[in-house]
C-alpha atoms as a PDB file:
ATOM      1  CA  MET A   1      20.952  76.086 140.876  1.00  0.00           C
ATOM      2  CA  GLY A   2      19.939  76.600 137.111  1.00  0.00           C
ATOM      3  CA  THR A   3      22.355  76.186 134.234  1.00  0.00           C
ATOM      4  CA  PRO A   4      25.558  77.895 134.035  1.00  0.00           C
ATOM      5  CA  PHE A   5      25.820  80.324 131.489  1.00  0.00           C
ATOM      6  CA  LEU A   6      28.211  79.536 128.377  1.00  0.00           C
ATOM      7  CA  ASP A   7      29.256  81.701 125.370  1.00  0.00           C
ATOM      8  CA  SER A   8      29.565  80.545 122.164  1.00  0.00           C
ATOM      9  CA  LEU A   9      33.201  79.789 122.952  1.00  0.00           C
ATOM     10  CA  GLY A  10      32.600  77.690 125.766  1.00  0.00           C
ATOM     11  CA  ARG A  11      33.587  80.619 128.481  1.00  0.00           C
ATOM     12  CA  THR A  12      31.525  80.056 131.580  1.00  0.00           C
ATOM     13  CA  VAL A  13      30.355  83.075 133.170  1.00  0.00           C
ATOM     14  CA  THR A  14      30.813  83.007 136.887  1.00  0.00           C
ATOM     15  CA  TYR A  15      30.963  87.088 137.458  1.00  0.00           C
ATOM     16  CA  LEU A  16      28.459  89.360 137.384  1.00  0.00           C
ATOM     17  CA  ARG A  17      29.701  93.459 137.995  1.00  0.00           C
ATOM     18  CA  VAL A  18      26.363  95.056 138.790  1.00  0.00           C
ATOM     19  CA  SER A  19      26.397  98.757 138.912  1.00  0.00           C
ATOM     20  CA  VAL A  20      23.962 100.522 141.379  1.00  0.00           C
ATOM     21  CA  THR A  21      24.232 104.191 140.066  1.00  0.00           C
ATOM     22  CA  ASP A  22      25.670 106.471 137.447  1.00  0.00           C
ATOM     23  CA  ARG A  23      26.552 109.169 139.725  1.00  0.00           C
ATOM     24  CA  CYS A  24      29.774 109.952 141.160  1.00  0.00           C
ATOM     25  CA  ASP A  25      31.135 112.660 143.557  1.00  0.00           C
ATOM     26  CA  MET A  26      34.057 112.816 141.484  1.00  0.00           C
ATOM     27  CA  ARG A  27      34.914 113.559 137.590  1.00  0.00           C
ATOM     28  CA  CYS A  28      38.126 111.389 136.994  1.00  0.00           C
ATOM     29  CA  VAL A  29      39.659 112.855 133.824  1.00  0.00           C
ATOM     30  CA  TYR A  30      39.948 109.035 132.069  1.00  0.00           C
ATOM     31  CA  CYS A  31      36.386 108.331 133.313  1.00  0.00           C
ATOM     32  CA  MET A  32      33.805 111.391 132.985  1.00  0.00           C
ATOM     33  CA  SER A  33      33.293 114.697 131.525  1.00  0.00           C
ATOM     34  CA  GLU A  34      33.512 117.349 133.761  1.00  0.00           C
ATOM     35  CA  THR A  35      29.860 118.248 132.736  1.00  0.00           C
ATOM     36  CA  MET A  36      28.288 114.987 133.154  1.00  0.00           C
ATOM     37  CA  SER A  37      24.497 114.845 132.559  1.00  0.00           C
ATOM     38  CA  PHE A  38      23.324 112.141 134.999  1.00  0.00           C
ATOM     39  CA  LEU A  39      19.839 109.921 134.462  1.00  0.00           C
ATOM     40  CA  PRO A  40      16.456 110.642 135.686  1.00  0.00           C
ATOM     41  CA  LYS A  41      15.569 108.340 138.899  1.00  0.00           C
ATOM     42  CA  ALA A  42      12.893 106.816 136.622  1.00  0.00           C
ATOM     43  CA  GLU A  43      15.676 104.866 134.372  1.00  0.00           C
ATOM     44  CA  ILE A  44      17.496 103.788 137.208  1.00  0.00           C
ATOM     45  CA  LEU A  45      16.791 100.325 138.310  1.00  0.00           C
ATOM     46  CA  THR A  46      15.236  99.990 141.948  1.00  0.00           C
ATOM     47  CA  TYR A  47      16.842  97.837 144.892  1.00  0.00           C
ATOM     48  CA  ALA A  48      13.908  95.221 144.179  1.00  0.00           C
ATOM     49  CA  GLU A  49      14.737  95.072 140.482  1.00  0.00           C
ATOM     50  CA  LEU A  50      18.203  94.851 141.028  1.00  0.00           C
ATOM     51  CA  GLU A  51      17.818  92.294 143.629  1.00  0.00           C
ATOM     52  CA  ARG A  52      15.768  90.278 141.129  1.00  0.00           C
ATOM     53  CA  LEU A  53      18.225  90.256 138.412  1.00  0.00           C
ATOM     54  CA  CYS A  54      21.268  89.598 140.544  1.00  0.00           C
ATOM     55  CA  ALA A  55      19.285  86.444 142.115  1.00  0.00           C
ATOM     56  CA  ALA A  56      18.677  85.356 138.418  1.00  0.00           C
ATOM     57  CA  PHE A  57      22.179  85.182 137.842  1.00  0.00           C
ATOM     58  CA  ILE A  58      23.367  83.851 141.329  1.00  0.00           C
ATOM     59  CA  ARG A  59      20.934  80.906 140.847  1.00  0.00           C
ATOM     60  CA  SER A  60      22.550  80.047 137.218  1.00  0.00           C
ATOM     61  CA  GLY A  61      26.169  79.794 138.365  1.00  0.00           C
ATOM     62  CA  VAL A  62      27.448  83.330 139.069  1.00  0.00           C
ATOM     63  CA  THR A  63      29.266  83.133 142.172  1.00  0.00           C
ATOM     64  CA  ARG A  64      31.382  86.367 142.197  1.00  0.00           C
ATOM     65  CA  LEU A  65      29.493  89.500 142.444  1.00  0.00           C
ATOM     66  CA  ARG A  66      30.971  93.057 142.296  1.00  0.00           C
ATOM     67  CA  VAL A  67      29.193  96.300 142.885  1.00  0.00           C
ATOM     68  CA  THR A  68      30.140  99.483 141.041  1.00  0.00           C
ATOM     69  CA  GLY A  69      28.687 102.813 139.897  1.00  0.00           C
ATOM     70  CA  GLY A  70      29.572 105.486 139.091  1.00  0.00           C
ATOM     71  CA  GLU A  71      30.286 105.768 142.739  1.00  0.00           C
ATOM     72  CA  PRO A  72      28.285 102.898 144.052  1.00  0.00           C
ATOM     73  CA  LEU A  73      28.270 104.204 147.912  1.00  0.00           C
ATOM     74  CA  VAL A  74      26.526 107.804 146.667  1.00  0.00           C
ATOM     75  CA  ARG A  75      23.524 106.011 146.491  1.00  0.00           C
ATOM     76  CA  ARG A  76      21.126 106.476 149.329  1.00  0.00           C
ATOM     77  CA  ASP A  77      20.207 103.431 151.084  1.00  0.00           C
ATOM     78  CA  VAL A  78      23.128 101.384 149.621  1.00  0.00           C
ATOM     79  CA  GLY A  79      23.487  99.434 152.545  1.00  0.00           C
ATOM     80  CA  ASP A  80      20.108  97.496 152.055  1.00  0.00           C
ATOM     81  CA  PHE A  81      21.182  96.363 148.870  1.00  0.00           C
ATOM     82  CA  PHE A  82      24.599  95.260 150.185  1.00  0.00           C
ATOM     83  CA  GLN A  83      22.758  93.353 153.133  1.00  0.00           C
ATOM     84  CA  ALA A  84      20.324  91.490 150.272  1.00  0.00           C
ATOM     85  CA  MET A  85      23.308  90.513 148.572  1.00  0.00           C
ATOM     86  CA  GLY A  86      25.082  89.464 151.466  1.00  0.00           C
ATOM     87  CA  GLN A  87      22.555  86.709 151.877  1.00  0.00           C
ATOM     88  CA  TRP A  88      23.833  84.930 149.080  1.00  0.00           C
ATOM     89  CA  LEU A  89      27.337  84.250 150.653  1.00  0.00           C
ATOM     90  CA  HIS A  90      28.804  81.141 151.910  1.00  0.00           C
ATOM     91  CA  ARG A  91      28.256  81.712 155.406  1.00  0.00           C
ATOM     92  CA  SER A  92      26.520  81.221 158.308  1.00  0.00           C
ATOM     93  CA  GLY A  93      22.591  81.900 157.351  1.00  0.00           C
ATOM     94  CA  GLY A  94      23.645  82.389 153.876  1.00  0.00           C
ATOM     95  CA  ASN A  95      21.701  80.743 150.727  1.00  0.00           C
ATOM     96  CA  GLY A  96      25.694  79.422 149.730  1.00  0.00           C
ATOM     97  CA  HIS A  97      26.015  80.385 146.249  1.00  0.00           C
ATOM     98  CA  LEU A  98      28.048  83.301 146.500  1.00  0.00           C
ATOM     99  CA  ASP A  99      31.833  82.913 146.915  1.00  0.00           C
ATOM    100  CA  GLU A 100      32.518  86.647 147.148  1.00  0.00           C
ATOM    101  CA  LEU A 101      31.014  89.736 147.320  1.00  0.00           C
ATOM    102  CA  THR A 102      33.147  92.798 146.700  1.00  0.00           C
ATOM    103  CA  VAL A 103      32.939  96.464 145.764  1.00  0.00           C
ATOM    104  CA  THR A 104      34.686  99.182 143.720  1.00  0.00           C
ATOM    105  CA  THR A 105      34.821 102.481 145.010  1.00  0.00           C
ATOM    106  CA  ASN A 106      36.940 105.729 144.909  1.00  0.00           C
ATOM    107  CA  GLY A 107      36.965 105.586 148.720  1.00  0.00           C
ATOM    108  CA  SER A 108      35.311 108.863 149.422  1.00  0.00           C
ATOM    109  CA  ARG A 109      32.487 107.574 151.332  1.00  0.00           C
ATOM    110  CA  LEU A 110      34.577 104.240 152.801  1.00  0.00           C
ATOM    111  CA  ALA A 111      34.929 106.268 156.050  1.00  0.00           C
ATOM    112  CA  GLU A 112      31.151 106.191 156.693  1.00  0.00           C
ATOM    113  CA  HIS A 113      30.060 102.556 155.310  1.00  0.00           C
ATOM    114  CA  ALA A 114      33.175 100.386 155.801  1.00  0.00           C
ATOM    115  CA  GLY A 115      31.712  98.900 158.783  1.00  0.00           C
ATOM    116  CA  MET A 116      28.299  98.530 156.905  1.00  0.00           C
ATOM    117  CA  LEU A 117      30.365  96.770 154.182  1.00  0.00           C
ATOM    118  CA  ALA A 118      32.359  94.141 156.648  1.00  0.00           C
ATOM    119  CA  GLY A 119      28.956  93.716 158.386  1.00  0.00           C
ATOM    120  CA  ALA A 120      27.191  92.670 155.195  1.00  0.00           C
ATOM    121  CA  GLY A 121      29.694  89.948 154.290  1.00  0.00           C
ATOM    122  CA  VAL A 122      31.963  92.038 152.042  1.00  0.00           C
ATOM    123  CA  ARG A 123      35.915  90.831 152.647  1.00  0.00           C
ATOM    124  CA  ARG A 124      37.954  93.101 149.947  1.00  0.00           C
ATOM    125  CA  VAL A 125      37.367  96.359 148.503  1.00  0.00           C
ATOM    126  CA  ASN A 126      39.125  97.857 145.233  1.00  0.00           C
ATOM    127  CA  ILE A 127      39.777 101.629 146.010  1.00  0.00           C
ATOM    128  CA  SER A 128      40.437 103.856 143.192  1.00  0.00           C
ATOM    129  CA  LEU A 129      43.387 106.103 143.876  1.00  0.00           C
ATOM    130  CA  ASP A 130      45.657 107.906 141.202  1.00  0.00           C
ATOM    131  CA  SER A 131      48.234 109.812 143.178  1.00  0.00           C
ATOM    132  CA  LEU A 132      49.517 110.311 146.703  1.00  0.00           C
ATOM    133  CA  ASP A 133      49.805 114.014 145.843  1.00  0.00           C
ATOM    134  CA  SER A 134      47.038 115.993 147.110  1.00  0.00           C
ATOM    135  CA  GLU A 135      47.333 118.453 144.320  1.00  0.00           C
ATOM    136  CA  LYS A 136      47.830 116.159 141.910  1.00  0.00           C
ATOM    137  CA  PHE A 137      44.810 113.962 142.978  1.00  0.00           C
ATOM    138  CA  HIS A 138      42.289 116.756 142.672  1.00  0.00           C
ATOM    139  CA  ARG A 139      43.499 117.262 139.377  1.00  0.00           C
ATOM    140  CA  ILE A 140      43.509 114.093 138.254  1.00  0.00           C
ATOM    141  CA  THR A 141      39.588 113.643 140.221  1.00  0.00           C
ATOM    142  CA  ARG A 142      38.793 117.282 139.057  1.00  0.00           C
ATOM    143  CA  ARG A 143      36.632 117.183 142.929  1.00  0.00           C
ATOM    144  CA  GLY A 144      38.130 115.003 144.979  1.00  0.00           C
ATOM    145  CA  THR A 145      40.005 115.430 148.211  1.00  0.00           C
ATOM    146  CA  LEU A 146      42.731 112.805 148.801  1.00  0.00           C
ATOM    147  CA  ASP A 147      42.661 113.251 152.550  1.00  0.00           C
ATOM    148  CA  GLN A 148      38.867 112.088 152.509  1.00  0.00           C
ATOM    149  CA  THR A 149      40.027 108.974 150.141  1.00  0.00           C
ATOM    150  CA  LEU A 150      42.874 108.365 152.526  1.00  0.00           C
ATOM    151  CA  ALA A 151      40.444 108.503 155.390  1.00  0.00           C
ATOM    152  CA  GLY A 152      38.138 105.977 153.707  1.00  0.00           C
ATOM    153  CA  VAL A 153      41.372 103.722 153.363  1.00  0.00           C
ATOM    154  CA  ARG A 154      42.068 103.905 157.082  1.00  0.00           C
ATOM    155  CA  ALA A 155      38.516 102.822 157.859  1.00  0.00           C
ATOM    156  CA  ALA A 156      38.364  99.945 155.546  1.00  0.00           C
ATOM    157  CA  ARG A 157      41.579  98.793 157.226  1.00  0.00           C
ATOM    158  CA  LEU A 158      40.188  98.874 160.615  1.00  0.00           C
ATOM    159  CA  ALA A 159      36.798  97.535 159.438  1.00  0.00           C
ATOM    160  CA  GLY A 160      38.881  94.056 158.368  1.00  0.00           C
ATOM    161  CA  LEU A 161      38.640  94.546 154.943  1.00  0.00           C
ATOM    162  CA  ALA A 162      41.283  93.097 152.210  1.00  0.00           C
ATOM    163  CA  ILE A 163      42.341  96.468 150.075  1.00  0.00           C
ATOM    164  CA  ARG A 164      43.462  96.613 146.429  1.00  0.00           C
ATOM    165  CA  ILE A 165      44.330 100.139 145.289  1.00  0.00           C
ATOM    166  CA  ASN A 166      43.559 100.858 141.648  1.00  0.00           C
ATOM    167  CA  THR A 167      45.521 102.913 139.864  1.00  0.00           C
ATOM    168  CA  VAL A 168      45.007 104.077 136.084  1.00  0.00           C
ATOM    169  CA  ALA A 169      48.813 104.696 134.872  1.00  0.00           C
ATOM    170  CA  MET A 170      49.126 107.873 132.841  1.00  0.00           C
ATOM    171  CA  ALA A 171      52.219 109.209 131.241  1.00  0.00           C
ATOM    172  CA  GLY A 172      52.915 112.752 132.382  1.00  0.00           C
ATOM    173  CA  VAL A 173      50.661 112.666 135.143  1.00  0.00           C
ATOM    174  CA  ASN A 174      51.541 109.947 137.667  1.00  0.00           C
ATOM    175  CA  ASP A 175      54.249 107.852 136.156  1.00  0.00           C
ATOM    176  CA  ASP A 176      56.946 109.085 138.357  1.00  0.00           C
ATOM    177  CA  GLU A 177      54.894 108.037 141.259  1.00  0.00           C
ATOM    178  CA  PHE A 178      54.373 104.313 141.381  1.00  0.00           C
ATOM    179  CA  ASP A 179      57.212 103.614 143.058  1.00  0.00           C
ATOM    180  CA  THR A 180      56.001 105.598 146.034  1.00  0.00           C
ATOM    181  CA  LEU A 181      52.712 103.785 145.520  1.00  0.00           C
ATOM    182  CA  LEU A 182      54.558 100.480 145.856  1.00  0.00           C
ATOM    183  CA  ALA A 183      56.221 101.402 148.875  1.00  0.00           C
ATOM    184  CA  TRP A 184      52.815 102.785 150.420  1.00  0.00           C
ATOM    185  CA  CYS A 185      50.729  99.694 149.308  1.00  0.00           C
ATOM    186  CA  GLY A 186      53.537  97.570 151.323  1.00  0.00           C
ATOM    187  CA  GLU A 187      53.123  99.925 154.552  1.00  0.00           C
ATOM    188  CA  ILE A 188      49.502  99.501 154.652  1.00  0.00           C
ATOM    189  CA  GLY A 189      49.475  96.249 153.813  1.00  0.00           C
ATOM    190  CA  ALA A 190      47.184  96.340 150.707  1.00  0.00           C
ATOM    191  CA  ASP A 191      47.887  95.196 146.846  1.00  0.00           C
ATOM    192  CA  LEU A 192      48.556  97.686 144.031  1.00  0.00           C
ATOM    193  CA  CYS A 193      47.042  97.269 140.559  1.00  0.00           C
ATOM    194  CA  LEU A 194      48.031  99.243 137.649  1.00  0.00           C
ATOM    195  CA  ILE A 195      45.583  99.755 134.819  1.00  0.00           C
ATOM    196  CA  GLU A 196      46.271 101.033 131.340  1.00  0.00           C
ATOM    197  CA  THR A 197      43.871 103.941 130.260  1.00  0.00           C
ATOM    198  CA  MET A 198      40.753 102.501 128.434  1.00  0.00           C
ATOM    199  CA  PRO A 199      39.294 105.017 125.451  1.00  0.00           C
ATOM    200  CA  MET A 200      35.933 105.062 126.702  1.00  0.00           C
ATOM    201  CA  GLY A 201      33.330 107.810 126.489  1.00  0.00           C
ATOM    202  CA  GLU A 202      34.463 111.516 125.710  1.00  0.00           C
ATOM    203  CA  THR A 203      35.800 112.866 128.696  1.00  0.00           C
ATOM    204  CA  GLY A 204      37.159 116.130 127.916  1.00  0.00           C
ATOM    205  CA  GLU A 205      40.957 114.907 127.621  1.00  0.00           C
ATOM    206  CA  ASP A 206      43.184 113.711 125.143  1.00  0.00           C
ATOM    207  CA  ARG A 207      44.314 110.335 126.031  1.00  0.00           C
ATOM    208  CA  THR A 208      46.319 109.592 123.446  1.00  0.00           C
ATOM    209  CA  ASP A 209      49.313 111.275 125.278  1.00  0.00           C
ATOM    210  CA  ARG A 210      48.550 109.837 128.257  1.00  0.00           C
ATOM    211  CA  TYR A 211      48.340 106.238 127.234  1.00  0.00           C
ATOM    212  CA  LEU A 212      51.498 104.344 129.049  1.00  0.00           C
ATOM    213  CA  PRO A 213      51.976 100.539 127.855  1.00  0.00           C
ATOM    214  CA  LEU A 214      52.453  98.626 131.404  1.00  0.00           C
ATOM    215  CA  SER A 215      54.992  96.447 129.485  1.00  0.00           C
ATOM    216  CA  ALA A 216      57.318  99.533 129.817  1.00  0.00           C
ATOM    217  CA  VAL A 217      56.025 100.151 133.276  1.00  0.00           C
ATOM    218  CA  ARG A 218      57.053  96.789 134.558  1.00  0.00           C
ATOM    219  CA  ALA A 219      60.348  96.535 133.097  1.00  0.00           C
ATOM    220  CA  ASP A 220      61.146 100.074 134.587  1.00  0.00           C
ATOM    221  CA  LEU A 221      59.917  98.540 138.112  1.00  0.00           C
ATOM    222  CA  SER A 222      61.891  95.431 137.711  1.00  0.00           C
ATOM    223  CA  ARG A 223      65.265  97.733 137.902  1.00  0.00           C
ATOM    224  CA  ARG A 224      64.137  98.519 141.602  1.00  0.00           C
ATOM    225  CA  TRP A 225      61.922  95.745 142.528  1.00  0.00           C
ATOM    226  CA  THR A 226      61.695  92.157 142.456  1.00  0.00           C
ATOM    227  CA  LEU A 227      58.962  90.985 140.779  1.00  0.00           C
ATOM    228  CA  GLU A 228      57.988  87.596 140.687  1.00  0.00           C
ATOM    229  CA  PRO A 229      55.353  86.183 138.590  1.00  0.00           C
ATOM    230  CA  LEU A 230      52.481  84.588 140.178  1.00  0.00           C
ATOM    231  CA  ALA A 231      50.138  81.684 138.582  1.00  0.00           C
ATOM    232  CA  GLU A 232      47.460  82.896 140.942  1.00  0.00           C
ATOM    233  CA  ARG A 233      44.080  84.538 139.569  1.00  0.00           C
ATOM    234  CA  THR A 234      41.224  86.136 141.206  1.00  0.00           C
ATOM    235  CA  GLY A 235      38.925  85.705 138.627  1.00  0.00           C
ATOM    236  CA  GLY A 236      39.696  89.183 137.061  1.00  0.00           C
ATOM    237  CA  PRO A 237      41.518  90.515 134.594  1.00  0.00           C
ATOM    238  CA  ALA A 238      44.743  91.254 136.659  1.00  0.00           C
ATOM    239  CA  ARG A 239      47.890  89.388 136.099  1.00  0.00           C
ATOM    240  CA  TYR A 240      49.704  89.407 139.321  1.00  0.00           C
ATOM    241  CA  LEU A 241      53.050  89.992 140.418  1.00  0.00           C
ATOM    242  CA  ARG A 242      54.557  89.142 144.100  1.00  0.00           C
ATOM    243  CA  VAL A 243      56.789  92.024 145.267  1.00  0.00           C
ATOM    244  CA  ARG A 244      59.531  90.578 147.505  1.00  0.00           C
ATOM    245  CA  GLU A 245      60.557  93.983 149.030  1.00  0.00           C
ATOM    246  CA  THR A 246      56.748  94.270 150.662  1.00  0.00           C
ATOM    247  CA  GLY A 247      55.549  91.145 150.527  1.00  0.00           C
ATOM    248  CA  ARG A 248      52.304  92.412 148.628  1.00  0.00           C
ATOM    249  CA  ARG A 249      50.758  91.682 144.931  1.00  0.00           C
ATOM    250  CA  LEU A 250      51.509  93.988 141.935  1.00  0.00           C
ATOM    251  CA  GLY A 251      48.106  93.397 139.596  1.00  0.00           C
ATOM    252  CA  LEU A 252      48.663  94.715 135.849  1.00  0.00           C
ATOM    253  CA  ILE A 253      45.436  95.036 133.509  1.00  0.00           C
ATOM    254  CA  THR A 254      46.425  95.590 130.341  1.00  0.00           C
ATOM    255  CA  PRO A 255      43.217  95.942 127.805  1.00  0.00           C
ATOM    256  CA  MET A 256      45.571  97.665 125.390  1.00  0.00           C
ATOM    257  CA  THR A 257      48.807  95.894 125.259  1.00  0.00           C
ATOM    258  CA  HIS A 258      47.719  92.107 126.024  1.00  0.00           C
ATOM    259  CA  ASN A 259      43.893  91.740 126.374  1.00  0.00           C
ATOM    260  CA  PHE A 260      42.473  88.953 128.762  1.00  0.00           C
ATOM    261  CA  CYS A 261      39.662  88.069 126.599  1.00  0.00           C
ATOM    262  CA  GLU A 262      40.393  84.368 126.258  1.00  0.00           C
ATOM    263  CA  SER A 263      39.828  83.714 130.004  1.00  0.00           C
ATOM    264  CA  CYS A 264      36.945  86.356 130.456  1.00  0.00           C
ATOM    265  CA  ASN A 265      34.220  84.903 132.931  1.00  0.00           C
ATOM    266  CA  ARG A 266      32.395  88.246 133.247  1.00  0.00           C
ATOM    267  CA  VAL A 267      29.676  90.277 132.028  1.00  0.00           C
ATOM    268  CA  ARG A 268      27.967  93.772 133.188  1.00  0.00           C
ATOM    269  CA  LEU A 269      24.925  94.850 134.318  1.00  0.00           C
ATOM    270  CA  SER A 270      24.281  98.845 134.038  1.00  0.00           C
ATOM    271  CA  CYS A 271      22.226 100.590 136.476  1.00  0.00           C
ATOM    272  CA  THR A 272      19.831 100.788 133.647  1.00  0.00           C
ATOM    273  CA  GLY A 273      19.167  97.230 133.034  1.00  0.00           C
ATOM    274  CA  GLN A 274      21.280  97.223 129.896  1.00  0.00           C
ATOM    275  CA  LEU A 275      23.292  93.942 129.873  1.00  0.00           C
ATOM    276  CA  TYR A 276      26.939  94.178 128.489  1.00  0.00           C
ATOM    277  CA  PRO A 277      28.607  90.929 127.648  1.00  0.00           C
ATOM    278  CA  CYS A 278      32.204  93.007 126.858  1.00  0.00           C
ATOM    279  CA  LEU A 279      33.545  95.764 128.040  1.00  0.00           C
ATOM    280  CA  GLY A 280      34.625  96.814 124.657  1.00  0.00           C
ATOM    281  CA  ASP A 281      31.887  96.153 122.264  1.00  0.00           C
ATOM    282  CA  GLU A 282      28.503  98.149 122.291  1.00  0.00           C
ATOM    283  CA  GLY A 283      26.457  95.353 122.119  1.00  0.00           C
ATOM    284  CA  ALA A 284      23.661  95.248 124.990  1.00  0.00           C
ATOM    285  CA  THR A 285      20.533  93.512 125.952  1.00  0.00           C
ATOM    286  CA  ASP A 286      17.629  95.224 127.188  1.00  0.00           C
ATOM    287  CA  LEU A 287      16.631  93.499 130.853  1.00  0.00           C
ATOM    288  CA  ARG A 288      14.770  96.562 132.724  1.00  0.00           C
ATOM    289  CA  GLN A 289      11.779  96.501 130.163  1.00  0.00           C
ATOM    290  CA  PRO A 290      10.862  92.964 130.165  1.00  0.00           C
ATOM    291  CA  LEU A 291      11.366  93.242 133.699  1.00  0.00           C
ATOM    292  CA  ARG A 292       8.990  95.962 134.339  1.00  0.00           C
ATOM    293  CA  ASP A 293       6.546  94.362 131.767  1.00  0.00           C
ATOM    294  CA  GLY A 294       6.292  91.208 134.110  1.00  0.00           C
ATOM    295  CA  ALA A 295       8.521  88.845 132.040  1.00  0.00           C
ATOM    296  CA  SER A 296       9.326  85.543 134.250  1.00  0.00           C
ATOM    297  CA  ASP A 297      12.447  84.774 135.728  1.00  0.00           C
ATOM    298  CA  ALA A 298      12.748  82.084 133.067  1.00  0.00           C
ATOM    299  CA  ASP A 299      12.171  84.899 130.517  1.00  0.00           C
ATOM    300  CA  LEU A 300      14.823  86.954 131.700  1.00  0.00           C
ATOM    301  CA  LEU A 301      17.100  83.999 131.813  1.00  0.00           C
ATOM    302  CA  HIS A 302      16.858  83.458 128.274  1.00  0.00           C
ATOM    303  CA  LEU A 303      17.431  87.136 127.159  1.00  0.00           C
ATOM    304  CA  VAL A 304      20.710  86.477 129.347  1.00  0.00           C
ATOM    305  CA  GLN A 305      21.781  83.458 127.900  1.00  0.00           C
ATOM    306  CA  SER A 306      20.948  84.936 124.486  1.00  0.00           C
ATOM    307  CA  ALA A 307      23.072  87.849 125.217  1.00  0.00           C
ATOM    308  CA  ILE A 308      26.116  85.759 126.414  1.00  0.00           C
ATOM    309  CA  LEU A 309      26.101  83.590 123.293  1.00  0.00           C
ATOM    310  CA  ARG A 310      26.630  86.864 121.379  1.00  0.00           C
ATOM    311  CA  LYS A 311      29.712  87.624 123.769  1.00  0.00           C
ATOM    312  CA  PRO A 312      32.422  88.459 121.301  1.00  0.00           C
ATOM    313  CA  LYS A 313      35.803  86.765 121.235  1.00  0.00           C
ATOM    314  CA  GLY A 314      37.578  89.947 122.373  1.00  0.00           C
ATOM    315  CA  HIS A 315      37.763  93.925 122.467  1.00  0.00           C
ATOM    316  CA  ASP A 316      39.177  96.146 120.105  1.00  0.00           C
ATOM    317  CA  PHE A 317      40.408  99.218 122.266  1.00  0.00           C
ATOM    318  CA  VAL A 318      42.465 102.059 119.803  1.00  0.00           C
ATOM    319  CA  ILE A 319      43.696 105.091 121.895  1.00  0.00           C
ATOM    320  CA  GLY A 320      43.528 107.902 119.752  1.00  0.00           C
ATOM    321  CA  ARG A 321      40.497 106.367 117.576  1.00  0.00           C
ATOM    322  CA  ARG A 322      38.042 109.994 116.661  1.00  0.00           C
ATOM    323  CA  ALA A 323      34.856 110.377 118.353  1.00  0.00           C
ATOM    324  CA  ASP A 324      33.006 110.106 114.866  1.00  0.00           C
ATOM    325  CA  ASP A 325      34.826 106.702 114.016  1.00  0.00           C
ATOM    326  CA  PRO A 326      31.889 104.055 114.206  1.00  0.00           C
ATOM    327  CA  ALA A 327      34.019 101.809 115.998  1.00  0.00           C
ATOM    328  CA  ALA A 328      34.812 104.390 118.704  1.00  0.00           C
ATOM    329  CA  MET A 329      33.898 103.874 122.288  1.00  0.00           C
ATOM    330  CA  ARG A 330      30.979 106.414 123.130  1.00  0.00           C
ATOM    331  CA  ARG A 331      29.724 105.226 126.446  1.00  0.00           C
ATOM    332  CA  HIS A 332      31.508 106.291 129.498  1.00  0.00           C
ATOM    333  CA  MET A 333      33.001 103.695 131.955  1.00  0.00           C
ATOM    334  CA  SER A 334      30.589 105.122 134.504  1.00  0.00           C
ATOM    335  CA  VAL A 335      27.703 104.109 132.398  1.00  0.00           C
ATOM    336  CA  THR A 336      29.054 100.272 132.127  1.00  0.00           C
ATOM    337  CA  GLY A 337      29.658  99.928 135.367  1.00  0.00           C
ATOM    338  CA  GLY A 338      33.439  99.639 135.513  1.00  0.00           C
END
C-alpha cells in the first residue's frame, strides 16, 4: 500500500467515485438539459485507462469505489470493468484492498445487469427514483419508464443486492410522495435517501421554486413516523435515521442546509480523466493527458496528491444564482460523476 491521500485540513481520502460515461438514457430535470451534447469517444477514458487510475487510487488507501455516470450501465461491456474492480475486493481470490464496490444507477438497465454486478462483488446499489407515479416519473426523467426501473429494482433484490433508493426532493413535484416512498421502501426492504436539489449546470428548468430544505421535510415526516437518529455512517454524505415503523433507514443528504464538508473523504474522477476534489468547486486536475503521454504511476500519484491538497474546506451552492455569475456551477452533475 502507498501513502494515503491527505488534504491540507488533515482529511483522509478513502472514497473514489469514478464515472465511466457521461451518457444517460434519461434527462432528469435536476441533472441534465433535454438537449445534452455528449462527448466524442476519443475524449472518454478507455477501460484500461480507468482501471490503471483506479488501481493507483486503491493502492494509496482508497477502500470504497463507487461507479457512476451519466448512467454507468449504458456503457458497452461495462461488466468487464466491474469484474476488474471486483478483483480488488476483500474476498477469496481478491487483492484485498477494497472494502466496497458499489454503483449508482437509474435502474433502467438493472434487469439486464443485476446478476453481473452481484457476480463481480457488488453488494449494494443506489437506485435513483424520484416518483412512484408513472406520469410524474416520466415528466421528471423526460424519457424514463417507471416500469423499467421497477423491474430493475426487482432484479436487484433477486440478485441479493442491498438497495438504497435515492430521491431528489422537489417542492411541488414529489413532496406529496415521501410517505408513500417510505412505506414502499419498508415493503421491499430498501433504505430511502432524500437529497436536496443542487444548482449544477443548466438543465432548462428553474430550480429556485423547486428547492426544498430537508429540515422541513424531516419535521413533517416526524409527525407520522418515528424517526430515530443513528450514529452509524457509511462513509458518504448521508445522515441516517431509523424508521421504527418499517425498520429501515432514512438518509438525508443536505448540501444546501447543512453541508457535510467537515468529514468529506471523497474525490471524483470524471470519464474524461478530470479529478474533482470537491463536487461544489470547479477546480479539477487533468489526469488523462499525462496518462496518455506516458506518465508513470508515481507521476500520476503526485498529481493526485497535489490536487487533493487543494481540496477546499467546503462548497458554496446557492439556489437561484444566475448562470452568468462567475461563482455559478456550470458543469452538469452527469459530467462530474455523481
